[in-house]
Short mmCIF file of C-alpha atoms in Angstrom, two decimals:
data_model
loop_
_atom_site.label_atom_id
_atom_site.label_comp_id
_atom_site.label_asym_id
_atom_site.label_seq_id
_atom_site.Cartn_x
_atom_site.Cartn_y
_atom_site.Cartn_z
CA MET A 1 68.59 -195.07 -97.60
CA PHE A 2 70.43 -192.55 -94.75
CA ILE A 3 68.24 -193.31 -92.09
CA GLU A 4 68.34 -197.37 -92.97
CA GLN A 5 72.08 -197.17 -92.38
CA GLU A 6 71.83 -194.79 -89.49
CA TYR A 7 69.55 -196.76 -87.51
CA TYR A 8 71.46 -200.41 -88.12
CA LEU A 9 74.87 -198.18 -86.79
CA TRP A 10 72.39 -198.25 -83.63
CA LYS A 11 70.35 -200.81 -83.06
CA LEU A 12 74.23 -202.83 -83.46
CA THR A 13 75.41 -200.86 -81.14
CA TYR A 14 73.11 -201.15 -78.08
CA ASP A 15 73.58 -204.47 -78.51
CA LEU A 16 76.91 -204.88 -78.21
CA VAL A 17 76.60 -202.77 -75.01
CA VAL A 18 73.42 -203.59 -73.46
CA THR A 19 73.08 -207.22 -74.30
CA GLN A 20 76.76 -207.86 -74.61
CA ASP A 21 77.93 -205.15 -71.82
CA PHE A 22 81.10 -204.20 -74.15
CA GLN A 23 82.30 -200.32 -72.57
CA VAL A 24 81.16 -196.92 -74.06
CA LEU A 25 84.81 -195.14 -74.50
CA ASN A 26 83.50 -192.10 -76.59
CA MET A 27 80.10 -191.21 -78.16
CA SER A 28 79.08 -188.57 -80.33
CA THR A 29 75.11 -189.22 -81.59
CA GLU A 30 75.69 -186.62 -84.03
CA ARG A 31 79.29 -187.40 -86.89
CA GLY A 32 77.21 -190.92 -86.12
CA GLU A 33 80.27 -192.07 -84.20
CA VAL A 34 80.85 -194.64 -81.35
CA TRP A 35 84.92 -195.90 -79.81
CA LEU A 36 83.64 -199.31 -77.37
CA GLU A 37 85.80 -201.38 -74.87
CA LYS A 38 85.55 -205.36 -73.80
CA GLU A 39 88.57 -207.91 -72.81
CA HIS A 40 88.11 -211.03 -74.60
CA ASP A 41 90.73 -213.64 -73.94
CA TRP A 42 92.96 -212.29 -71.74
CA GLN A 43 93.65 -208.97 -74.57
CA THR A 44 91.99 -205.65 -74.81
CA HIS A 45 89.88 -205.27 -78.29
CA VAL A 46 88.90 -201.87 -78.63
CA ILE A 47 86.43 -201.44 -81.80
CA ARG A 48 85.45 -198.27 -83.10
CA LEU A 49 81.83 -198.04 -85.22
CA SER A 50 81.11 -194.96 -87.73
CA HIS A 51 78.42 -194.65 -89.72
CA LYS A 52 80.29 -192.57 -93.47
CA GLN A 53 80.13 -193.79 -96.50
CA ILE A 54 83.40 -193.87 -98.32
CA ASN A 55 84.62 -193.71 -101.91
CA TRP A 56 87.54 -194.85 -102.74
CA LYS A 57 90.68 -196.96 -101.02
CA ASN A 58 93.18 -193.97 -100.93
CA GLU A 59 90.01 -192.20 -98.36
CA LEU A 60 89.65 -195.87 -96.38
CA ARG A 61 93.13 -195.99 -95.79
CA ARG A 62 94.34 -192.12 -94.96
CA ASP A 63 90.82 -192.80 -92.54
CA LEU A 64 91.56 -195.85 -90.39
CA GLU A 65 95.46 -193.84 -90.08
CA LYS A 66 93.59 -190.94 -88.66
CA SER A 67 91.81 -194.13 -86.30
CA TYR A 68 95.38 -195.82 -85.75
CA ARG A 69 96.93 -192.42 -84.17
CA GLN A 70 93.39 -191.30 -82.22
CA LEU A 71 94.26 -194.66 -80.90
CA SER A 72 97.98 -194.66 -79.58
CA GLN A 73 97.49 -190.54 -78.20
CA ASN A 74 94.83 -192.52 -76.16
CA LYS A 75 97.91 -193.91 -73.83
CA LYS A 76 95.16 -194.79 -70.97
CA ILE A 77 94.25 -197.62 -73.56
CA PHE A 78 98.04 -198.88 -74.32
CA ARG A 79 98.68 -199.15 -70.95
CA GLY A 80 97.44 -202.21 -70.68
CA GLY A 81 99.99 -204.32 -73.72
CA LYS A 82 98.82 -204.89 -76.53
CA VAL A 83 95.97 -203.81 -78.22
CA GLN A 84 93.35 -205.77 -80.94
CA PHE A 85 91.52 -202.79 -83.14
CA HIS A 86 88.40 -203.14 -84.96
CA VAL A 87 87.11 -200.60 -87.31
CA LEU A 88 83.69 -200.46 -88.45
CA TYR A 89 81.92 -198.63 -91.31
CA VAL A 90 77.99 -198.93 -91.42
CA SER A 91 77.04 -197.87 -95.04
CA GLU A 92 74.84 -198.15 -98.58
CA TYR A 93 77.16 -198.96 -101.29
CA PRO A 94 81.31 -199.48 -100.54
CA PRO A 95 84.22 -198.30 -102.18
CA VAL A 96 84.63 -198.39 -106.28
CA GLU A 97 87.78 -199.68 -106.25
CA GLU A 98 89.58 -202.61 -104.72
CA TRP A 99 89.52 -201.97 -100.92
CA GLU A 100 90.18 -205.43 -98.86
CA ASN A 101 93.26 -205.95 -96.73
CA VAL A 102 93.68 -202.15 -97.15
CA GLU A 103 94.70 -202.37 -93.50
CA ASN A 104 97.63 -204.03 -93.68
CA ASP A 105 98.87 -200.67 -95.59
CA ILE A 106 98.92 -198.93 -91.63
CA PRO A 107 102.56 -198.93 -91.31
CA SER A 108 102.22 -199.52 -87.51
CA SER A 109 99.54 -202.15 -88.19
CA GLN A 110 102.03 -204.61 -86.73
CA LYS A 111 101.97 -204.17 -83.20
CA ASN A 112 97.98 -202.79 -82.51
CA PRO A 113 96.23 -205.22 -85.75
CA ILE A 114 93.95 -203.92 -87.39
CA PHE A 115 91.16 -206.18 -88.48
CA LEU A 116 88.47 -204.40 -91.04
CA TYR A 117 84.60 -204.51 -91.31
CA TYR A 118 82.71 -202.74 -94.42
CA MET A 119 79.36 -203.21 -93.22
CA ASP A 120 77.35 -201.89 -96.50
CA ASP A 121 73.90 -203.29 -97.58
CA GLU A 122 75.12 -206.38 -99.43
CA ASN A 123 77.46 -207.67 -96.66
CA LYS A 124 75.51 -206.87 -93.91
CA THR A 125 75.41 -209.60 -92.44
CA LEU A 126 78.39 -211.87 -93.61
CA GLU A 127 80.04 -208.11 -91.89
CA LYS A 128 78.73 -209.23 -88.62
CA LYS A 129 79.09 -212.71 -88.29
CA LYS A 130 82.12 -211.72 -88.23
CA LEU A 131 82.18 -209.28 -86.47
CA TYR A 132 80.57 -211.85 -83.72
CA ASN A 133 82.68 -214.78 -84.48
CA ALA A 134 85.69 -212.08 -83.01
CA PHE A 135 84.30 -212.42 -80.18
CA GLN A 136 82.05 -215.39 -79.55
CA LEU A 137 78.78 -214.11 -79.47
CA GLU A 138 74.90 -215.16 -80.12
CA GLN A 139 74.47 -213.44 -83.06
CA PRO A 140 71.06 -211.08 -82.69
CA LEU A 141 68.72 -210.41 -84.96
CA ILE A 142 68.79 -206.80 -86.24
CA ASP A 143 65.92 -205.95 -88.17
CA GLN A 144 65.57 -203.51 -90.44
CA GLN A 145 61.97 -204.91 -92.05
CA ILE A 146 60.15 -201.93 -90.76
CA SER A 147 59.30 -199.06 -91.84
CA GLU A 148 61.83 -195.51 -92.35
CA THR A 149 59.40 -194.21 -90.54
CA GLU A 150 59.61 -196.51 -87.37
CA MET A 151 63.30 -196.15 -87.76
CA GLU A 152 63.17 -192.09 -87.58
CA ALA A 153 61.10 -192.50 -84.35
CA MET A 154 63.48 -196.06 -82.63
CA LEU A 155 66.29 -193.79 -82.74
CA PRO A 156 66.06 -191.29 -79.76
CA TYR A 157 65.23 -193.73 -77.95
CA LEU A 158 68.60 -196.05 -79.27
CA LYS A 159 70.47 -192.96 -78.51
CA HIS A 160 69.36 -191.92 -74.97
CA GLN A 161 69.97 -195.62 -73.87
CA LEU A 162 73.34 -195.27 -75.11
CA VAL A 163 74.26 -192.26 -73.72
CA LYS A 164 72.17 -193.58 -70.12
CA LYS A 165 74.25 -197.00 -70.26
CA GLN A 166 77.25 -194.81 -70.83
CA GLN A 167 76.82 -193.15 -67.55
CA ASP A 168 75.88 -196.16 -65.40
CA GLN A 169 78.75 -197.39 -67.11
CA ARG A 170 81.23 -194.53 -65.59
CA ARG A 171 78.92 -194.16 -62.09
CA GLN A 172 79.89 -197.94 -62.21
CA VAL A 173 83.22 -197.91 -62.65
CA MET A 174 83.01 -194.67 -59.15
CA SER A 175 81.54 -197.10 -56.85
CA ILE A 176 84.51 -200.03 -57.41
CA PHE A 177 86.87 -197.55 -55.96
CA ASP A 178 84.71 -195.85 -53.04
CA TYR A 179 82.87 -199.43 -52.10
CA GLY A 180 83.84 -199.58 -48.62
CA LYS A 181 85.10 -196.95 -45.62
CA PRO A 182 89.10 -197.02 -44.24
CA ARG A 183 87.74 -197.97 -40.95
CA MET A 184 90.00 -200.70 -40.38
CA THR A 185 92.11 -199.26 -41.67
CA TYR A 186 92.80 -196.15 -38.76
CA PHE A 187 92.32 -198.86 -36.20
CA LEU A 188 95.56 -200.50 -37.13
CA LEU A 189 97.60 -197.42 -37.36
CA ALA A 190 96.34 -197.00 -33.53
CA VAL A 191 96.69 -200.04 -32.52
CA ASN A 192 100.17 -200.46 -34.41
CA VAL A 193 101.35 -196.31 -32.86
CA PHE A 194 99.57 -197.75 -29.05
CA ILE A 195 101.71 -201.11 -28.95
CA PHE A 196 105.39 -199.22 -30.48
CA LEU A 197 104.63 -196.60 -27.14
CA TYR A 198 104.12 -199.23 -24.99
CA ILE A 199 107.29 -200.82 -25.69
CA GLU A 200 109.41 -197.67 -25.68
CA TRP A 201 107.56 -196.30 -21.99
CA VAL A 202 108.74 -200.40 -20.16
CA GLY A 203 111.87 -200.41 -22.66
CA ASP A 204 113.58 -200.56 -25.38
CA SER A 205 112.38 -201.14 -29.78
CA THR A 206 115.55 -201.64 -30.67
CA SER A 207 116.95 -204.56 -27.80
CA VAL A 208 116.64 -207.61 -28.96
CA GLU A 209 115.52 -209.43 -26.04
CA THR A 210 113.23 -206.52 -25.65
CA LEU A 211 111.64 -207.35 -28.90
CA ILE A 212 112.16 -211.12 -27.86
CA GLN A 213 110.58 -210.46 -25.23
CA TYR A 214 106.85 -209.09 -26.95
CA GLY A 215 106.87 -211.22 -28.96
CA ALA A 216 108.93 -210.81 -32.07
CA LYS A 217 109.34 -213.70 -34.73
CA PHE A 218 112.12 -215.59 -32.86
CA ASN A 219 112.80 -219.06 -34.90
CA PRO A 220 114.44 -220.92 -32.55
CA ALA A 221 111.66 -220.01 -29.84
CA ILE A 222 108.36 -220.60 -32.41
CA MET A 223 110.28 -224.48 -33.26
CA ASP A 224 110.01 -224.63 -29.08
CA GLY A 225 106.11 -223.78 -30.13
CA GLU A 226 105.71 -220.78 -30.04
CA TRP A 227 104.22 -220.45 -33.52
CA TRP A 228 101.83 -217.28 -32.00
CA ARG A 229 104.93 -214.76 -32.29
CA ILE A 230 103.96 -215.32 -36.19
CA ALA A 231 101.35 -213.17 -35.37
CA THR A 232 102.43 -210.87 -32.94
CA SER A 233 105.13 -210.37 -35.32
CA MET A 234 103.17 -208.57 -37.23
CA PHE A 235 102.67 -205.16 -35.20
CA LEU A 236 105.72 -204.64 -33.90
CA HIS A 237 109.07 -202.26 -34.80
CA ILE A 238 112.20 -201.91 -34.15
CA GLY A 239 112.74 -198.03 -33.75
CA PHE A 240 110.61 -194.91 -35.09
CA LEU A 241 111.49 -194.69 -38.35
CA HIS A 242 110.55 -198.80 -38.82
CA LEU A 243 107.62 -197.17 -37.88
CA PHE A 244 106.52 -194.21 -39.15
CA MET A 245 107.61 -195.76 -42.84
CA ASN A 246 105.37 -199.30 -42.70
CA MET A 247 102.04 -196.94 -41.21
CA PHE A 248 103.21 -194.92 -44.13
CA ALA A 249 102.82 -196.75 -46.49
CA LEU A 250 99.93 -199.03 -44.44
CA TYR A 251 97.91 -195.69 -44.48
CA TYR A 252 98.15 -194.49 -48.16
CA LEU A 253 97.28 -198.33 -49.45
CA GLY A 254 95.63 -199.33 -46.88
CA THR A 255 92.54 -196.62 -47.14
CA ALA A 256 93.13 -197.60 -51.19
CA VAL A 257 91.75 -201.32 -50.68
CA GLU A 258 89.39 -200.86 -47.73
CA LYS A 259 87.54 -198.60 -50.49
CA LEU A 260 88.06 -201.21 -53.12
CA TYR A 261 87.21 -204.35 -51.21
CA GLY A 262 85.25 -203.39 -47.78
CA THR A 263 85.73 -203.92 -44.10
CA TRP A 264 85.59 -207.56 -43.36
CA ARG A 265 87.65 -208.33 -47.12
CA PHE A 266 90.10 -206.43 -46.51
CA THR A 267 90.74 -207.62 -42.74
CA TRP A 268 90.99 -211.17 -43.88
CA THR A 269 93.22 -209.93 -46.46
CA TYR A 270 95.53 -207.73 -43.51
CA LEU A 271 95.70 -210.94 -40.99
CA LEU A 272 96.36 -213.58 -43.56
CA SER A 273 99.42 -211.86 -45.76
CA GLY A 274 100.70 -210.87 -41.85
CA LEU A 275 100.65 -214.76 -41.44
CA PHE A 276 101.99 -215.03 -44.98
CA GLY A 277 104.43 -213.28 -44.65
CA GLY A 278 105.80 -214.42 -40.75
CA MET A 279 106.30 -217.62 -41.97
CA ALA A 280 108.15 -216.94 -45.01
CA SER A 281 110.17 -215.16 -42.81
CA PHE A 282 110.37 -218.20 -40.12
CA MET A 283 111.48 -220.82 -43.66
CA LEU A 284 113.93 -218.04 -45.00
CA ASN A 285 115.26 -215.63 -42.49
CA PRO A 286 116.85 -216.84 -39.34
CA HIS A 287 117.36 -213.27 -37.34
CA VAL A 288 114.93 -212.06 -34.99
CA ALA A 289 112.07 -209.99 -37.28
CA ALA A 290 108.95 -207.55 -36.54
CA GLY A 291 106.89 -205.49 -38.71
CA ALA A 292 103.60 -204.80 -40.78
CA SER A 293 105.63 -205.03 -43.21
CA GLY A 294 104.50 -208.53 -44.36
CA ALA A 295 100.70 -207.33 -44.17
CA ILE A 296 101.29 -204.22 -46.27
CA PHE A 297 102.71 -206.55 -48.92
CA GLY A 298 99.84 -208.33 -49.06
CA LEU A 299 98.52 -205.39 -49.89
CA PHE A 300 100.10 -204.58 -52.65
CA GLY A 301 98.47 -208.65 -53.54
CA ALA A 302 95.29 -207.15 -52.97
CA LEU A 303 96.19 -204.61 -55.74
CA LEU A 304 97.02 -207.06 -58.27
CA PHE A 305 95.09 -209.16 -57.67
CA PHE A 306 92.01 -206.16 -58.68
CA GLY A 307 94.54 -206.23 -61.76
CA VAL A 308 93.31 -209.21 -62.98
CA GLN A 309 89.86 -208.94 -62.39
CA HIS A 310 89.62 -205.43 -64.03
CA LYS A 311 92.49 -205.67 -66.77
CA GLN A 312 91.51 -202.30 -68.29
CA LEU A 313 90.07 -200.68 -65.53
CA PHE A 314 92.96 -201.37 -64.01
CA PHE A 315 96.21 -200.17 -66.37
CA ARG A 316 94.08 -196.90 -65.95
CA THR A 317 94.26 -195.72 -63.17
CA MET A 318 96.69 -198.15 -61.37
CA GLY A 319 98.49 -200.24 -63.21
CA TRP A 320 101.85 -199.89 -64.44
CA ASN A 321 102.56 -197.38 -61.05
CA LEU A 322 101.98 -199.90 -59.13
CA ILE A 323 104.29 -201.96 -60.38
CA PHE A 324 106.54 -199.97 -60.00
CA ILE A 325 106.43 -199.58 -56.96
CA VAL A 326 106.45 -203.91 -56.24
CA ILE A 327 109.54 -203.95 -58.20
CA ILE A 328 111.42 -201.44 -56.42
CA ASN A 329 110.41 -202.65 -53.37
CA ILE A 330 111.72 -205.77 -53.87
CA SER A 331 114.12 -204.66 -56.03
CA PHE A 332 115.65 -202.26 -53.13
CA GLY A 333 114.80 -204.86 -50.34
CA LEU A 334 117.45 -207.44 -52.73
CA LEU A 335 120.38 -204.98 -51.87
CA VAL A 336 119.55 -204.36 -48.54
CA PRO A 337 120.97 -206.63 -46.69
CA GLN A 338 119.08 -205.99 -43.67
CA ILE A 339 115.53 -206.05 -45.02
CA ASP A 340 113.13 -209.71 -44.67
CA ASN A 341 112.91 -209.59 -47.96
CA GLY A 342 110.71 -213.28 -47.01
CA ALA A 343 107.92 -211.30 -45.36
CA HIS A 344 108.06 -208.34 -48.11
CA ILE A 345 107.62 -211.13 -50.88
CA GLY A 346 105.87 -214.13 -49.34
CA GLY A 347 102.74 -211.86 -47.84
CA MET A 348 102.67 -210.19 -51.37
CA ILE A 349 101.83 -213.28 -52.76
CA GLY A 350 99.68 -214.15 -49.37
CA GLY A 351 97.69 -210.84 -49.81
CA PHE A 352 97.31 -212.20 -52.78
CA PHE A 353 95.72 -216.13 -52.81
CA ALA A 354 93.70 -214.46 -49.06
CA THR A 355 91.77 -212.09 -51.37
CA ALA A 356 91.36 -214.35 -54.10
CA VAL A 357 89.76 -216.48 -51.07
CA VAL A 358 86.43 -213.48 -50.67
CA ARG A 359 87.28 -211.91 -54.02
CA MET A 360 85.75 -208.68 -54.90
CA PRO A 361 82.48 -207.18 -53.69
CA LYS A 362 79.75 -208.84 -55.32
CA GLN A 363 81.83 -210.75 -57.56
CA ARG A 364 81.58 -215.11 -55.45
CA ASP A 365 83.17 -218.00 -57.74
CA ARG A 366 82.81 -220.58 -55.19
CA SER A 367 85.31 -223.49 -57.10
CA LYS A 368 87.42 -220.10 -57.03
CA GLN A 369 87.41 -219.24 -53.78
CA LEU A 370 87.36 -222.52 -52.51
CA ILE A 371 90.78 -223.69 -54.84
CA ALA A 372 92.57 -220.08 -53.32
CA PHE A 373 91.95 -221.46 -50.40
CA VAL A 374 93.10 -225.10 -50.40
CA ILE A 375 96.38 -223.17 -51.66
CA TYR A 376 96.52 -220.51 -49.31
CA LEU A 377 96.53 -223.64 -46.69
CA LEU A 378 99.44 -225.53 -48.55
CA LEU A 379 101.92 -223.24 -49.18
CA ILE A 380 101.21 -221.74 -45.66
CA SER A 381 101.36 -225.29 -44.19
CA GLY A 382 104.42 -226.26 -46.59
CA MET A 383 106.85 -223.51 -45.17
CA ALA A 384 105.50 -223.93 -41.42
CA VAL A 385 107.22 -228.01 -42.33
CA THR A 386 110.17 -226.26 -44.27
CA GLY A 387 110.98 -223.40 -41.75
CA TYR A 388 110.58 -226.19 -38.64
CA MET A 389 113.54 -228.95 -40.84
CA GLY A 390 115.14 -225.68 -41.92
CA LEU A 391 115.56 -226.67 -44.65
CA PHE A 392 116.38 -222.54 -46.17
CA ASN A 393 117.55 -221.24 -43.04
CA ASP A 394 121.18 -223.02 -42.07
CA GLU A 395 121.38 -220.28 -39.66
CA GLU A 396 121.69 -222.05 -36.35
CA GLY A 397 122.90 -220.00 -33.43
CA LEU A 398 122.28 -216.50 -34.98
CA SER A 399 119.63 -215.82 -32.99
CA GLU A 400 120.96 -217.41 -29.92
CA VAL A 401 123.57 -214.02 -30.28
CA GLN A 402 121.84 -211.37 -30.72
CA GLU A 403 119.97 -212.76 -28.14
CA THR A 404 123.21 -212.93 -25.64
CA GLN A 405 124.66 -209.62 -27.34
CA GLU A 406 121.92 -207.78 -25.42
CA LEU A 407 121.95 -209.97 -23.05
CA ASN A 408 125.92 -209.09 -22.13
CA GLN A 409 124.12 -205.16 -22.15
CA SER A 410 122.05 -205.54 -20.21
CA GLY A 411 124.55 -207.42 -17.27
CA ASP A 412 122.05 -211.03 -17.50
CA TYR A 413 125.89 -212.29 -17.60
CA ASP A 414 124.33 -216.14 -16.67
CA GLU A 415 121.47 -215.96 -18.90
CA VAL A 416 123.97 -216.13 -21.81
CA ILE A 417 126.59 -218.54 -20.04
CA GLU A 418 123.11 -221.14 -19.58
CA ILE A 419 122.25 -220.12 -23.63
CA THR A 420 124.89 -219.83 -24.99
CA SER A 421 126.54 -223.18 -23.51
CA LYS A 422 122.84 -225.23 -24.34
CA ALA A 423 123.41 -223.24 -28.30
CA LEU A 424 127.24 -224.65 -28.32
CA GLU A 425 126.54 -228.15 -27.42
CA GLU A 426 125.37 -228.41 -31.50
CA PRO A 427 128.11 -225.91 -32.58
CA GLY A 428 127.09 -225.09 -36.22
CA LYS A 429 128.74 -221.64 -38.03
CA TYR A 430 128.10 -218.88 -35.66
CA GLU A 431 130.93 -221.18 -32.53
CA ALA A 432 133.34 -218.18 -32.78
CA ALA A 433 130.08 -215.55 -31.91
CA LEU A 434 128.25 -217.56 -29.89
CA LEU A 435 131.76 -218.64 -26.67
CA PHE A 436 133.16 -215.37 -27.46
CA ASN A 437 130.05 -213.57 -25.98
CA ARG A 438 130.53 -215.93 -23.48
CA SER A 439 134.17 -215.24 -22.93
CA PHE A 440 132.35 -211.37 -22.38
CA ALA A 441 130.28 -212.55 -19.95
CA TYR A 442 133.09 -214.99 -18.37
CA LEU A 443 135.43 -211.53 -17.51
CA GLN A 444 132.18 -210.05 -16.71
CA LYS A 445 132.30 -212.40 -13.56
CA ASP A 446 135.59 -212.50 -12.72
CA GLU A 447 136.03 -216.07 -14.26
CA THR A 448 139.15 -215.39 -16.07
CA SER A 449 139.88 -219.33 -16.51
CA ALA A 450 136.98 -220.11 -18.32
CA ALA A 451 136.93 -216.09 -20.28
CA LYS A 452 140.77 -216.92 -21.51
CA LYS A 453 139.76 -220.79 -23.32
CA ASP A 454 136.81 -219.59 -24.58
CA LEU A 455 138.80 -217.22 -26.36
CA LEU A 456 141.63 -218.86 -27.37
CA ARG A 457 138.84 -221.20 -28.69
CA VAL A 458 137.21 -218.54 -30.67
CA LEU A 459 141.04 -217.16 -32.35
CA GLU A 460 141.73 -221.19 -34.00
CA LEU A 461 138.37 -220.34 -35.90
CA SER A 462 138.42 -216.96 -36.95
CA PRO A 463 141.77 -215.76 -36.12
CA GLU A 464 140.86 -212.18 -37.96
CA MET A 465 138.26 -211.39 -35.12
CA ALA A 466 140.24 -208.09 -33.54
CA GLU A 467 137.67 -207.59 -30.36
CA ALA A 468 139.06 -211.54 -29.30
CA HIS A 469 143.17 -210.59 -29.69
CA TYR A 470 141.76 -206.93 -28.16
CA ASN A 471 139.95 -208.82 -24.70
CA LEU A 472 142.33 -211.72 -24.47
CA ALA A 473 145.04 -208.97 -24.03
CA LEU A 474 143.38 -206.98 -21.28
CA LEU A 475 143.23 -210.31 -19.86
CA TYR A 476 147.13 -211.35 -19.90
CA GLN A 477 147.28 -207.48 -18.35
CA GLN A 478 145.48 -208.37 -15.44
CA VAL A 479 147.02 -211.53 -14.38
CA GLY A 480 150.71 -210.21 -15.37
CA GLU A 481 151.33 -211.80 -18.69
CA GLU A 482 152.75 -209.03 -20.09
CA GLU A 483 154.42 -209.51 -22.84
CA LYS A 484 151.03 -212.04 -24.16
CA ALA A 485 149.58 -209.55 -23.69
CA ALA A 486 151.45 -206.52 -25.63
CA ASP A 487 151.38 -209.38 -28.77
CA HIS A 488 147.55 -209.95 -28.92
CA ALA A 489 146.87 -205.72 -28.00
CA GLU A 490 149.13 -205.33 -31.40
CA ARG A 491 147.30 -207.73 -33.44
CA ALA A 492 143.90 -206.26 -32.40
CA ALA A 493 145.51 -202.81 -33.77
CA ASP A 494 147.03 -204.34 -36.88
CA ILE A 495 143.49 -205.67 -37.66
CA ASN A 496 141.38 -203.60 -37.17
CA PRO A 497 143.41 -199.45 -37.11
CA ASP A 498 140.89 -197.35 -36.86
CA GLN A 499 139.43 -199.11 -33.34
CA ASN A 500 141.27 -196.12 -30.34
CA ASP A 501 140.98 -198.25 -28.02
CA PHE A 502 143.00 -201.42 -29.50
CA LYS A 503 146.09 -198.98 -30.82
CA GLU A 504 145.89 -197.51 -27.14
CA LEU A 505 146.14 -200.35 -25.50
CA PHE A 506 149.13 -201.53 -27.35
CA ASP A 507 150.68 -198.14 -27.13
CA ASN A 508 150.11 -198.06 -22.81
CA LEU A 509 151.78 -202.06 -23.61
CA ARG A 510 154.75 -201.77 -25.32
#
């Protein structure tokens, strides 16, 4: 009756693989053993099917332990978290001893539960029902009323079809990672580099004034109606290092994502991620900002969406490595104040929902796509309103401080006075910095009275600002009030003893 059990094993395996879409992990037609995998209810299930006669309980326990060790050694399967392990034997007779619940004797089975199915001739129907119920599958009719000759004739066909299915599954997996060509990635790299070189040619990419002029995210201008800055800021970079780091990340992430999703899905995700990240930055970050970081973090979001759709494949390939890189990047951003975490985290969230709108190739689901699009619109609209109202961004005046510092360096003193005077109509916590910048412009225009008034007010607001003491000392020295000049020079040198200019002025006035 050996042929009957062998036929049953391969007929059952055929149904699980071909009809129920289980994935073949490993298969040996000579040994009569197959390892299958399926994700069910957000958990990974591994099934080992074996045609084997086991006579004793201890023999069964040893074979279970050996199977469990094989599972544990396969780290690629293990990466996805807890694994539900199903072990199925097809045999003519059951063990002669009491063998039920022997799987509970395996020491590590609490970590990855073992479910045992022993399909001897008397219990095949019952055990098969238990297996199929575990996956909520309809039970097929495995016809054993055919003759042994017919079974023997059918076996080569079943095995051949399973081998062919295994090869098709492998080709299908490989095709997922090579769906598209990274054409748009290369185009975006060229565009970003071209824009950077142009800005360096006409100005300075590290200049706040230049960045604002060419479309950086500048909250006051956005609140005045220049919402297009959310998009244009994606293509500007602040210095060569910023450009290099972003383009390096875009090259590696972009090629991977565009191969997974294809060109138009990649373009959609990249642009919508950048807009989402830019809007998050507008809501949370008062500083002038620029860069492709939000869009690039959106590509992380696209890969995480791939992980939701293909959990097994995700953890078998990029899984924990990708998660580790995301955690490192976010942690680094939290530790370094200059990094725009709003754009980074916002871009990743936006990338996830933007990808959920288009989904993976050949995986349409209109209702889920519509829900994802509505969520994206609600979130980005909410951030726009929140940013405009300034609920999370009370840094009023900071942008004007940055801009007027740049204007003072370029000699546009009249514009400095105009901007700071307007900003000081509703002074926030940057009042002292605005007054200091205006006083510097007044000094350069020889309006000493106005400069002195501003500097005295600065020191009322911020007595420890060494630069204000120093400038006031220069002003008093200029009008001949040596004693007051010496007092302020001494104060500046005490506050910042490492500044040689402060110490030299004090020494000259003593």
